[in-house]
Short mmCIF file of C-alpha atoms and ligand atoms in Angstrom, two decimals:
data_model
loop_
_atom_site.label_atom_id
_atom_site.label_comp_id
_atom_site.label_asym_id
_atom_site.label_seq_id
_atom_site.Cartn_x
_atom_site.Cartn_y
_atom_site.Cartn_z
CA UNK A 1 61.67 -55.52 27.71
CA UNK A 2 60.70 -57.15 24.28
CA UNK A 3 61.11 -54.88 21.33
CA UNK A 4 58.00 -54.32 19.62
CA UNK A 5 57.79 -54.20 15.53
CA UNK A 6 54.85 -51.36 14.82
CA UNK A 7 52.29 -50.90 11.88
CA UNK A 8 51.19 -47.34 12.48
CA UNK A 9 47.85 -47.23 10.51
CA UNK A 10 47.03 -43.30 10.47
CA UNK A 11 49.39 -41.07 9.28
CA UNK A 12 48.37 -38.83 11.97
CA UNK A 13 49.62 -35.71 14.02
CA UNK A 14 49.81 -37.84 17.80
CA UNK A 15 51.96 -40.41 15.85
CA UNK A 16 54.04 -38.04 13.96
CA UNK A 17 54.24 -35.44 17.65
CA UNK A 18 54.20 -38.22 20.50
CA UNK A 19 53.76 -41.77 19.45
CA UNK A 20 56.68 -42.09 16.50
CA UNK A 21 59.60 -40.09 18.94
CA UNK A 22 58.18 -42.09 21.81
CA UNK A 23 58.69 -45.53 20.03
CA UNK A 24 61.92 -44.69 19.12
CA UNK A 25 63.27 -43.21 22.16
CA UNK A 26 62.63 -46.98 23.99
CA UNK A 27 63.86 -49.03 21.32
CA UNK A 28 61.06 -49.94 19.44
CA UNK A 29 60.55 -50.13 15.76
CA UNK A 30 58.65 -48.88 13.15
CA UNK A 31 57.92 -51.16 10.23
CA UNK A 32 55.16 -49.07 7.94
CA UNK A 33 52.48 -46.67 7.94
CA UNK A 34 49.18 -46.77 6.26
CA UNK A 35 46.89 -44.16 5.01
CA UNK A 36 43.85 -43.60 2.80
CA UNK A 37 45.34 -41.69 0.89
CA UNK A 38 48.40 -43.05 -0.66
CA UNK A 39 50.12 -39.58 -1.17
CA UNK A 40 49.94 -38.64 1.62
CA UNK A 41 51.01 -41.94 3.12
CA UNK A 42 54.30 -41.48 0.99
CA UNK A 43 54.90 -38.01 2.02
CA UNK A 44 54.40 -39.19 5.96
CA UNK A 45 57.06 -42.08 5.53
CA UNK A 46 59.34 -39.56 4.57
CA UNK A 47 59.65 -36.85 6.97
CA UNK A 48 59.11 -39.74 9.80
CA UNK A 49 61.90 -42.22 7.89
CA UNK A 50 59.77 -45.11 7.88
CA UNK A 51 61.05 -47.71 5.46
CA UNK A 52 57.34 -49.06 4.15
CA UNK A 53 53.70 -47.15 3.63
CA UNK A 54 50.43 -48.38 1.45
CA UNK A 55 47.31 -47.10 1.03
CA UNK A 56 45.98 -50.67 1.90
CA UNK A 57 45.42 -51.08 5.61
CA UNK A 58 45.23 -55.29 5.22
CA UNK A 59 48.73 -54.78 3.71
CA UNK A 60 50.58 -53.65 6.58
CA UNK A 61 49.09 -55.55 9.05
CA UNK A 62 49.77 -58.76 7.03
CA UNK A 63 53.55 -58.43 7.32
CA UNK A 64 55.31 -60.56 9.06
CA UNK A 65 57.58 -57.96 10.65
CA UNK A 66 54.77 -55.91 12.36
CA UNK A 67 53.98 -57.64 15.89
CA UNK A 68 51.16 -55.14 16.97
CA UNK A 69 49.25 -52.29 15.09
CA UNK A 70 48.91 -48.54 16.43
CA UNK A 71 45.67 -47.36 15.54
CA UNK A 72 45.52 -43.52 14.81
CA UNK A 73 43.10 -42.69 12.05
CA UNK A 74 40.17 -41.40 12.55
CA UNK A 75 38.11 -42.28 15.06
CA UNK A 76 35.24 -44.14 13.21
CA UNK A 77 37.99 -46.56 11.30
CA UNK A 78 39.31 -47.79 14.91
CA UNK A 79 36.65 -50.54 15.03
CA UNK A 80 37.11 -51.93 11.25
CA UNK A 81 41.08 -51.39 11.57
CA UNK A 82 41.06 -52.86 15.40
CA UNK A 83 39.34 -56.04 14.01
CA UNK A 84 40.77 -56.77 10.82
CA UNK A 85 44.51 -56.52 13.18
CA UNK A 86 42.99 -58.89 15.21
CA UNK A 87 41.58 -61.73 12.14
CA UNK A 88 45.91 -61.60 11.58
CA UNK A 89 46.80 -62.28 15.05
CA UNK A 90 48.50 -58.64 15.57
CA UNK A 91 47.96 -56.84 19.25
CA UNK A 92 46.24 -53.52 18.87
CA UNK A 93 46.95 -50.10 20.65
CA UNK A 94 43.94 -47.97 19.83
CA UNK A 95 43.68 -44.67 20.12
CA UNK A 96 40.37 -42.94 22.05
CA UNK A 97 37.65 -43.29 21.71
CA UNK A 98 38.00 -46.80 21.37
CA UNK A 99 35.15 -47.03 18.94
CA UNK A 100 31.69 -44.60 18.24
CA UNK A 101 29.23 -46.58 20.02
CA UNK A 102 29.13 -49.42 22.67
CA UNK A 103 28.06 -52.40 20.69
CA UNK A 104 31.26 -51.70 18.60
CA UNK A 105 33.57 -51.16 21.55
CA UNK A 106 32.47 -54.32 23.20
CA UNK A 107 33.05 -55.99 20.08
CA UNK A 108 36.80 -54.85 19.30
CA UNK A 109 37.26 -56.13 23.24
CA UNK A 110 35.76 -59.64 22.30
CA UNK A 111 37.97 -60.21 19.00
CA UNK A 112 40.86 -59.43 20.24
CA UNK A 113 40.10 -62.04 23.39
CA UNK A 114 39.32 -64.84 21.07
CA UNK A 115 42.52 -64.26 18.62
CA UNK A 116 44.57 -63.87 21.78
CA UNK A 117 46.22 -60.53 20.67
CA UNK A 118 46.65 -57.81 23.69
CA UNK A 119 44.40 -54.84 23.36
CA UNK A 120 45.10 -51.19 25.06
CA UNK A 121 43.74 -48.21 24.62
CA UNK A 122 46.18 -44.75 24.31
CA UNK A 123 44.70 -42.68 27.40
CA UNK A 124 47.60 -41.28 28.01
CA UNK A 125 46.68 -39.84 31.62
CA UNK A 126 46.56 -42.78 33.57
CA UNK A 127 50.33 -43.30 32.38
CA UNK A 128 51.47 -39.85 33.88
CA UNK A 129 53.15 -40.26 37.50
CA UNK A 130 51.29 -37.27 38.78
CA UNK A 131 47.92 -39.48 38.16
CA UNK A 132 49.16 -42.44 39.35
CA UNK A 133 50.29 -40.68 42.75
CA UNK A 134 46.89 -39.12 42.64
CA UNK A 135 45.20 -42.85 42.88
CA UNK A 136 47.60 -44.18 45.30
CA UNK A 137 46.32 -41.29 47.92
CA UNK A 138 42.52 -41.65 47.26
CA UNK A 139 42.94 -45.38 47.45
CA UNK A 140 45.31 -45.15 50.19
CA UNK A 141 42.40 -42.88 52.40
CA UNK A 142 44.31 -39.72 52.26
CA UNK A 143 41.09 -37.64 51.27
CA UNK A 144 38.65 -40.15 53.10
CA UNK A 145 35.35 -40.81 51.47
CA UNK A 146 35.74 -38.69 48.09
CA UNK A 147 32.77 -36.59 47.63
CA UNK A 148 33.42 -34.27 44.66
CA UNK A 149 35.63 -34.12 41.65
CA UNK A 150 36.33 -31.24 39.49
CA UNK A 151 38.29 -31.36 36.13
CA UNK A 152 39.54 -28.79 34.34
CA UNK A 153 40.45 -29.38 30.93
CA UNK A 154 39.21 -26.55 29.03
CA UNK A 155 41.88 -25.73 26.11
CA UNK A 156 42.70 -24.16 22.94
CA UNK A 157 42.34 -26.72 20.36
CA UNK A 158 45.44 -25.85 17.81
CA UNK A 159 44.90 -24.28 14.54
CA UNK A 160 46.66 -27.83 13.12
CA UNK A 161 44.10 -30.13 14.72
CA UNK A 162 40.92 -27.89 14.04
CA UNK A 163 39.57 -30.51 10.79
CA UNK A 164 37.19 -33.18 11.21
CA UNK A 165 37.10 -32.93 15.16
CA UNK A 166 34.62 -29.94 14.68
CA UNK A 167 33.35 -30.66 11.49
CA UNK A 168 32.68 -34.25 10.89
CA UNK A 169 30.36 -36.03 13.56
CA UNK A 170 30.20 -39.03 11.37
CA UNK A 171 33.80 -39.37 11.78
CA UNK A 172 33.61 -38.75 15.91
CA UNK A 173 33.93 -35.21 16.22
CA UNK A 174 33.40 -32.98 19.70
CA UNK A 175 34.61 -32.57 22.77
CA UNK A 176 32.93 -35.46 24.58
CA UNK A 177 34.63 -38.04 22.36
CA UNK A 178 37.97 -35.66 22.30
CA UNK A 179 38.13 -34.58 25.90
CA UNK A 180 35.72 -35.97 28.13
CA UNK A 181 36.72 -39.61 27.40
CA UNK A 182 40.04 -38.75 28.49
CA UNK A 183 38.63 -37.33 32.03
CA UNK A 184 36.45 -40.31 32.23
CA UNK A 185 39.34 -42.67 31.75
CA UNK A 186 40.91 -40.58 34.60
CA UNK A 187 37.60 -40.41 36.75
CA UNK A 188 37.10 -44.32 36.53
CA UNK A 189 40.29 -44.99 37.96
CA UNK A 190 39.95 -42.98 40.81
CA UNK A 191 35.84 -43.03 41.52
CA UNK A 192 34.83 -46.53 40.33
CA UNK A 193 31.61 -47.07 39.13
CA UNK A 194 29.62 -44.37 36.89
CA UNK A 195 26.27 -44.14 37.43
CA UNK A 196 24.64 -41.15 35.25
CA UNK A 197 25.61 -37.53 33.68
CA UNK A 198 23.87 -34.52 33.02
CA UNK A 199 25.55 -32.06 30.52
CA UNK A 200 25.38 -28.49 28.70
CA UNK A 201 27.37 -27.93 25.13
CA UNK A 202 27.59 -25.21 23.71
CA UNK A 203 29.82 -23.34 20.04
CA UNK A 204 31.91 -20.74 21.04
CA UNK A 205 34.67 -21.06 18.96
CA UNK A 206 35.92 -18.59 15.78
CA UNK A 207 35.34 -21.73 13.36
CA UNK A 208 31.86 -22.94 12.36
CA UNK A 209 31.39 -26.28 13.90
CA UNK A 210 29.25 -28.45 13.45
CA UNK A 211 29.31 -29.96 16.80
CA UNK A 212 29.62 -28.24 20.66
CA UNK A 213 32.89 -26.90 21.53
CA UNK A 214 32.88 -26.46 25.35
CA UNK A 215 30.58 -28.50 27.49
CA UNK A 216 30.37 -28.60 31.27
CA UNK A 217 29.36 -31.56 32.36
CA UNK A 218 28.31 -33.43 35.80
CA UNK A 219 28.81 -37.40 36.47
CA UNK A 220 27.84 -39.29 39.71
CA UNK A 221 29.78 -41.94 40.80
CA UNK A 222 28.55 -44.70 42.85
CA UNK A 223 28.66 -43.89 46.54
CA UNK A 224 26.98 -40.47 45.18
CA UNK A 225 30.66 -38.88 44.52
CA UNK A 226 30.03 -36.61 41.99
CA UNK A 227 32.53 -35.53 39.24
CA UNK A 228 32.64 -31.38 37.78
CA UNK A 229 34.66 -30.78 34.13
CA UNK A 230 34.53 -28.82 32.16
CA UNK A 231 35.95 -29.33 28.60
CA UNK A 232 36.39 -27.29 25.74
CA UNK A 233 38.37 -26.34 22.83
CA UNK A 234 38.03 -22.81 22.84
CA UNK A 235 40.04 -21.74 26.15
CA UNK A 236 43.32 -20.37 25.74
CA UNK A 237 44.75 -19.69 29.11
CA UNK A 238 42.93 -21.61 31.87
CA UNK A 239 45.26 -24.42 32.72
CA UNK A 240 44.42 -27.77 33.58
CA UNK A 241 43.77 -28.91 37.07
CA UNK A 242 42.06 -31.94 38.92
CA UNK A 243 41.28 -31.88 42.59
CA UNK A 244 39.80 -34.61 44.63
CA UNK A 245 37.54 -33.65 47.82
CA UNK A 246 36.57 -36.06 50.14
CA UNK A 247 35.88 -36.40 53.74
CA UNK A 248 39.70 -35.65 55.36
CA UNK A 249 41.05 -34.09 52.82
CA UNK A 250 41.50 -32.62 49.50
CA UNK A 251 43.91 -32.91 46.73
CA UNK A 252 44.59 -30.46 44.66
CA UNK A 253 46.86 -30.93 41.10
CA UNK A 254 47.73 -28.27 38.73
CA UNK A 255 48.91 -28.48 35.24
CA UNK A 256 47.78 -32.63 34.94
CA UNK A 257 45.95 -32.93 32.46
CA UNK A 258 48.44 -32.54 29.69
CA UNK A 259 50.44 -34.71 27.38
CA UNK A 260 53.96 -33.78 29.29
CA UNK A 261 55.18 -35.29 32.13
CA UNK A 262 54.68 -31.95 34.07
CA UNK A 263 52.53 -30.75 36.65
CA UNK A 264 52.04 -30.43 41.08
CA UNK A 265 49.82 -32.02 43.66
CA UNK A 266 49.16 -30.80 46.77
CA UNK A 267 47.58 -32.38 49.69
CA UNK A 268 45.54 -30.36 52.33
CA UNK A 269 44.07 -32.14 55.58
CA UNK A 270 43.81 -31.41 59.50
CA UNK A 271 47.54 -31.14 59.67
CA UNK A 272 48.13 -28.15 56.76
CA UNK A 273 48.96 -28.25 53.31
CA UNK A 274 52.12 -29.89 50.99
CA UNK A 275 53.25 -30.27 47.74
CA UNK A 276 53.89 -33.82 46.51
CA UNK A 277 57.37 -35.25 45.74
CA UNK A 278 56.47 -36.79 42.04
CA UNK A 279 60.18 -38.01 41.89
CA UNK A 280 59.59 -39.60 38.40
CA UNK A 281 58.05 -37.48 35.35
CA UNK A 282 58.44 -40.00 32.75
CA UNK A 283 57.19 -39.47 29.28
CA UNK A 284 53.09 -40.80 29.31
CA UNK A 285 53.59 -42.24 25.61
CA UNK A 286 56.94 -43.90 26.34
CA UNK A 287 55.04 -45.75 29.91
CA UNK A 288 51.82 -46.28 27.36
CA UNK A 289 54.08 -48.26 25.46
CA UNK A 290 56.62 -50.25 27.53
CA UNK A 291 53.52 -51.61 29.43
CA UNK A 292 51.60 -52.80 26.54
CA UNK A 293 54.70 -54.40 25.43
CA UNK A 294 55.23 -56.00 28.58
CA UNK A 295 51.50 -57.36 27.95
CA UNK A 296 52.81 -58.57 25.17
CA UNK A 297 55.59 -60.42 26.98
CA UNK A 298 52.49 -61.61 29.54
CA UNK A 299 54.13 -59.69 32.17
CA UNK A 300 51.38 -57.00 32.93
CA UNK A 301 48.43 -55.14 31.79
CA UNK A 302 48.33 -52.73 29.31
CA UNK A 303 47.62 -49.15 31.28
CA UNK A 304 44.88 -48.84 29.94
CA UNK A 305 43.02 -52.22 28.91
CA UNK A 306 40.09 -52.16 26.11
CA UNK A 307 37.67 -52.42 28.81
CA UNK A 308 38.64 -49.49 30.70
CA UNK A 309 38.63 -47.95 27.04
CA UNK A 310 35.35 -48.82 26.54
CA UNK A 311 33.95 -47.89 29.94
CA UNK A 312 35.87 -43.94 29.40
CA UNK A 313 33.42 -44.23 26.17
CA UNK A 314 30.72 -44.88 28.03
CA UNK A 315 30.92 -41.89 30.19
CA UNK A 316 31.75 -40.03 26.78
CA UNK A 317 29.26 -41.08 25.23
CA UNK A 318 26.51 -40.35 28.21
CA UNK A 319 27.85 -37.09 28.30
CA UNK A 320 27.35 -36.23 24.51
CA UNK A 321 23.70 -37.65 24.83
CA UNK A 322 22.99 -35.52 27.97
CA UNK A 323 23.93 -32.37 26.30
CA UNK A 324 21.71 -33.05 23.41
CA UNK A 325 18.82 -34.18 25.29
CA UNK A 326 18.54 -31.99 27.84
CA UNK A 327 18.42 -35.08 30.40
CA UNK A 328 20.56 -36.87 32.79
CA UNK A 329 21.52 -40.24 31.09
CA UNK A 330 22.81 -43.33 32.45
CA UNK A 331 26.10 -44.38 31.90
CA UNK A 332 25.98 -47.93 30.42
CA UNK A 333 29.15 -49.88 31.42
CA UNK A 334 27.80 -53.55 31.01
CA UNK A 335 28.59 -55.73 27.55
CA UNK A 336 26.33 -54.43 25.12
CA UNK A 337 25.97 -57.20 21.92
CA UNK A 338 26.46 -55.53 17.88
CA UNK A 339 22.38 -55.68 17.15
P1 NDP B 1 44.87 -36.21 12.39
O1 NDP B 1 43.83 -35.28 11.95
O2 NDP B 1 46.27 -35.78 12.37
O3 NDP B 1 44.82 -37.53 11.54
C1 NDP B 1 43.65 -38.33 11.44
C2 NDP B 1 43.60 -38.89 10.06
O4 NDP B 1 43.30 -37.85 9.15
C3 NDP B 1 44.93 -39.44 9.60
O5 NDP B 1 45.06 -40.75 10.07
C4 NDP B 1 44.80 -39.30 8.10
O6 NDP B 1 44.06 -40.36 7.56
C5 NDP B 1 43.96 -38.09 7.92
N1 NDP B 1 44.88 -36.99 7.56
C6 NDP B 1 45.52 -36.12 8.39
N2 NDP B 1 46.23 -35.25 7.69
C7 NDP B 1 46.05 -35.55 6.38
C8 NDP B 1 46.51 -35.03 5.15
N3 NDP B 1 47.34 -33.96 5.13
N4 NDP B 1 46.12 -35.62 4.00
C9 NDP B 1 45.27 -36.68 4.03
N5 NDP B 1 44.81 -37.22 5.15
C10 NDP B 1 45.18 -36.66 6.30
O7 NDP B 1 44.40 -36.81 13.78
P2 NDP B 1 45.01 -36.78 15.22
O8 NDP B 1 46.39 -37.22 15.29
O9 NDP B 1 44.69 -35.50 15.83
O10 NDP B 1 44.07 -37.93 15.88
C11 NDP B 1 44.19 -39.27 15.47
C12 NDP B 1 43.60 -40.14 16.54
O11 NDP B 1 44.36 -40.00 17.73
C13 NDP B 1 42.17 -39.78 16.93
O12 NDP B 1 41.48 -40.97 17.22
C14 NDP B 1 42.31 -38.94 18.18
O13 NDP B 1 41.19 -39.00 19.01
C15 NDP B 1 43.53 -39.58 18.82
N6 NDP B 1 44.34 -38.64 19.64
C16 NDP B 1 44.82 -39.08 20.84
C17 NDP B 1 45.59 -38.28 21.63
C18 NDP B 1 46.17 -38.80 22.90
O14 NDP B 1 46.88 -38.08 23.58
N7 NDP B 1 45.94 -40.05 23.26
C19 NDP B 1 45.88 -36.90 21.24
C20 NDP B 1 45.43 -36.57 19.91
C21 NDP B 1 44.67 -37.42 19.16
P3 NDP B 1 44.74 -41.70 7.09
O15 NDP B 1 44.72 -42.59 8.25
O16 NDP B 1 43.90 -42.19 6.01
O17 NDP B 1 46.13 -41.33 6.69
#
């Protein structure tokens, strides 16, 4: 397993709570940090013992001793950052949503083909083994035809977290762009191709947001499979669930859609009900990363390639427009060109 070198540009919370402890715990290293602001950039190297941090983004990723960039700022500076890692030959692990819009998305996807660097996206829930057993049954038949999806991923957004997500659509706040993404990146695994969503948003939090809070949302599938969640950030003691229903069978997982390596999945069919033996629960950020370095290596995929991160946005992105048109909207998964 080759030991990646990392620029972490972001001095953010998921690098500081998952990403940082996860690159460490497999051996990899951690070269700099950059943030806007460079006081905060100093103060993150610190607690998180990283040897180098700038305020100047083009700085880090210049250095010779960073192989590949993790993008975590803000989620309108993935596109510019994402690039500009590119134009230096450095593979990119973006965080969701890839980009804002399409035209940008497809973009980051093409620059990083043409420089040759590897490009993933962080979803972490296509790394989890409860997912991935998930997709083995429903591609395996064990449900039959899927007909209907439903996600639950309504949560309680922490105190911590509760900035620019709700307060700063310019910078890609909401819960489509937070939450939804991260279903769709889950839903296009399993279901294929999206055809169109209707949605309704709505504020329900304490805080005064400036975007929708808690959306329920509906997605068809091709085939006419059609895909229930409900997302929010306002929920404090739901749980998480997916369950798959199709034709034989249903599936039915507790607890997945999380950030820990946690969680059940029961089958039920003609011959009863069980609970699935998950016999590994490795970390999602520690299998996020030993497979993009192992794209590095050219020995695999990143789990979750720019393209799926772009088609997750795409669903997002529906989604958002559906809720604030009234309308069912169609998902647009082809290349779209920067006009
Ligand atoms: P944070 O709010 O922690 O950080 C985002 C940016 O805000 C930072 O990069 C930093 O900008 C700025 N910032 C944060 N705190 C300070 C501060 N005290 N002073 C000055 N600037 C500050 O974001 P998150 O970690 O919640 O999210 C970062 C990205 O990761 C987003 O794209 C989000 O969607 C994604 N994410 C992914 C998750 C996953 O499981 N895959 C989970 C959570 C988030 P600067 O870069 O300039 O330092």
């Amino acid at each position: 397993m080759k030991t990646l070198r990392w620029g972490l540009a972001g001095a953010s919370d998921i690098a500081a709570t998952r990403m940082i402890p996860a690159m460490r715990r497999i051996g990899h290293q951690i070269t700099g940090v950059s943030s806007a602001t460079e006081g905060h950039a100093a103060e993150y190297a610190q607690q998180h013992d990283i040897a180098y941090y700038t305020s100047t983004f083009d700085q880090l990723v210049a250095r010779e001793d960073v192989d590949a960039v993790y993008v975590s700022s803000i989620n309108r500076l993935h596109y510019s950052q994402t690039l500009r890692a590119a134009a230096v030959g450095k593979h990119v692990l973006c965080e969701k949503p890839v980009a804002l819009n399409l035209a940008d998305a497809w973009s980051m996807v093409r620059a990083c083909e043409e420089a040759g660097v590897v490009f993933g996206v962080n979803h972490h829930l296509p790394c989890s083994d409860t997912h991935r057993e998930i997709r083995r049954l429903v591609a395996g038949g064990a449900v039959g035809q899927p007909l209907g999806v439903r996600v639950f991923h309504a949560v309680q957004l922490p105190e911590r977290l509760a900035t620019w997500r709700l307060t700063d659509p310019a910078a890609g706040a909401g819960v489509p762009l937070d939450i939804t993404v991260h279903d769709a990146a889950v839903l296009n695994g399993l279901l294929g191709q999206p055809v169109d969503a209707v949605a309704l948003g709505t504020r329900q939090g304490h805080w005064d947001a400036a975007v929708d809070d808690a959306i329920m949302t509906v997605i068809r599938y091709a085939g006419d499979v059609l895909a229930q969640t409900h997302d929010a950030f306002t929920v404090r003691f739901a749980g998480t669930g997916l369950e798959v229903h199709g034709t034989e069978g249903s599936i039915v997982a507790r607890d997945v859609m999380t950030q820990d390596p946690v969680g059940s999945v029961l089958l039920r069919d003609s011959s009863g009900e069980r609970d699935l033996d998950i016999p590994d629960r490795r970390d999602l950020y520690e299998v996020a990363l030993e497979e993009f370095a192992c794209a590095v290596q050219e020995k695999g995929q990143p789990a979750v390639t720019g393209i799926d991160g772009v088609r997750a946005l795409a669903v997002a992105l529906a989604v958002q427009e559906a809720a604030g048109a009234g309308a069912r909207v169609p998902v647009v998964t082809e290349p779209v060109a920067r006009s």
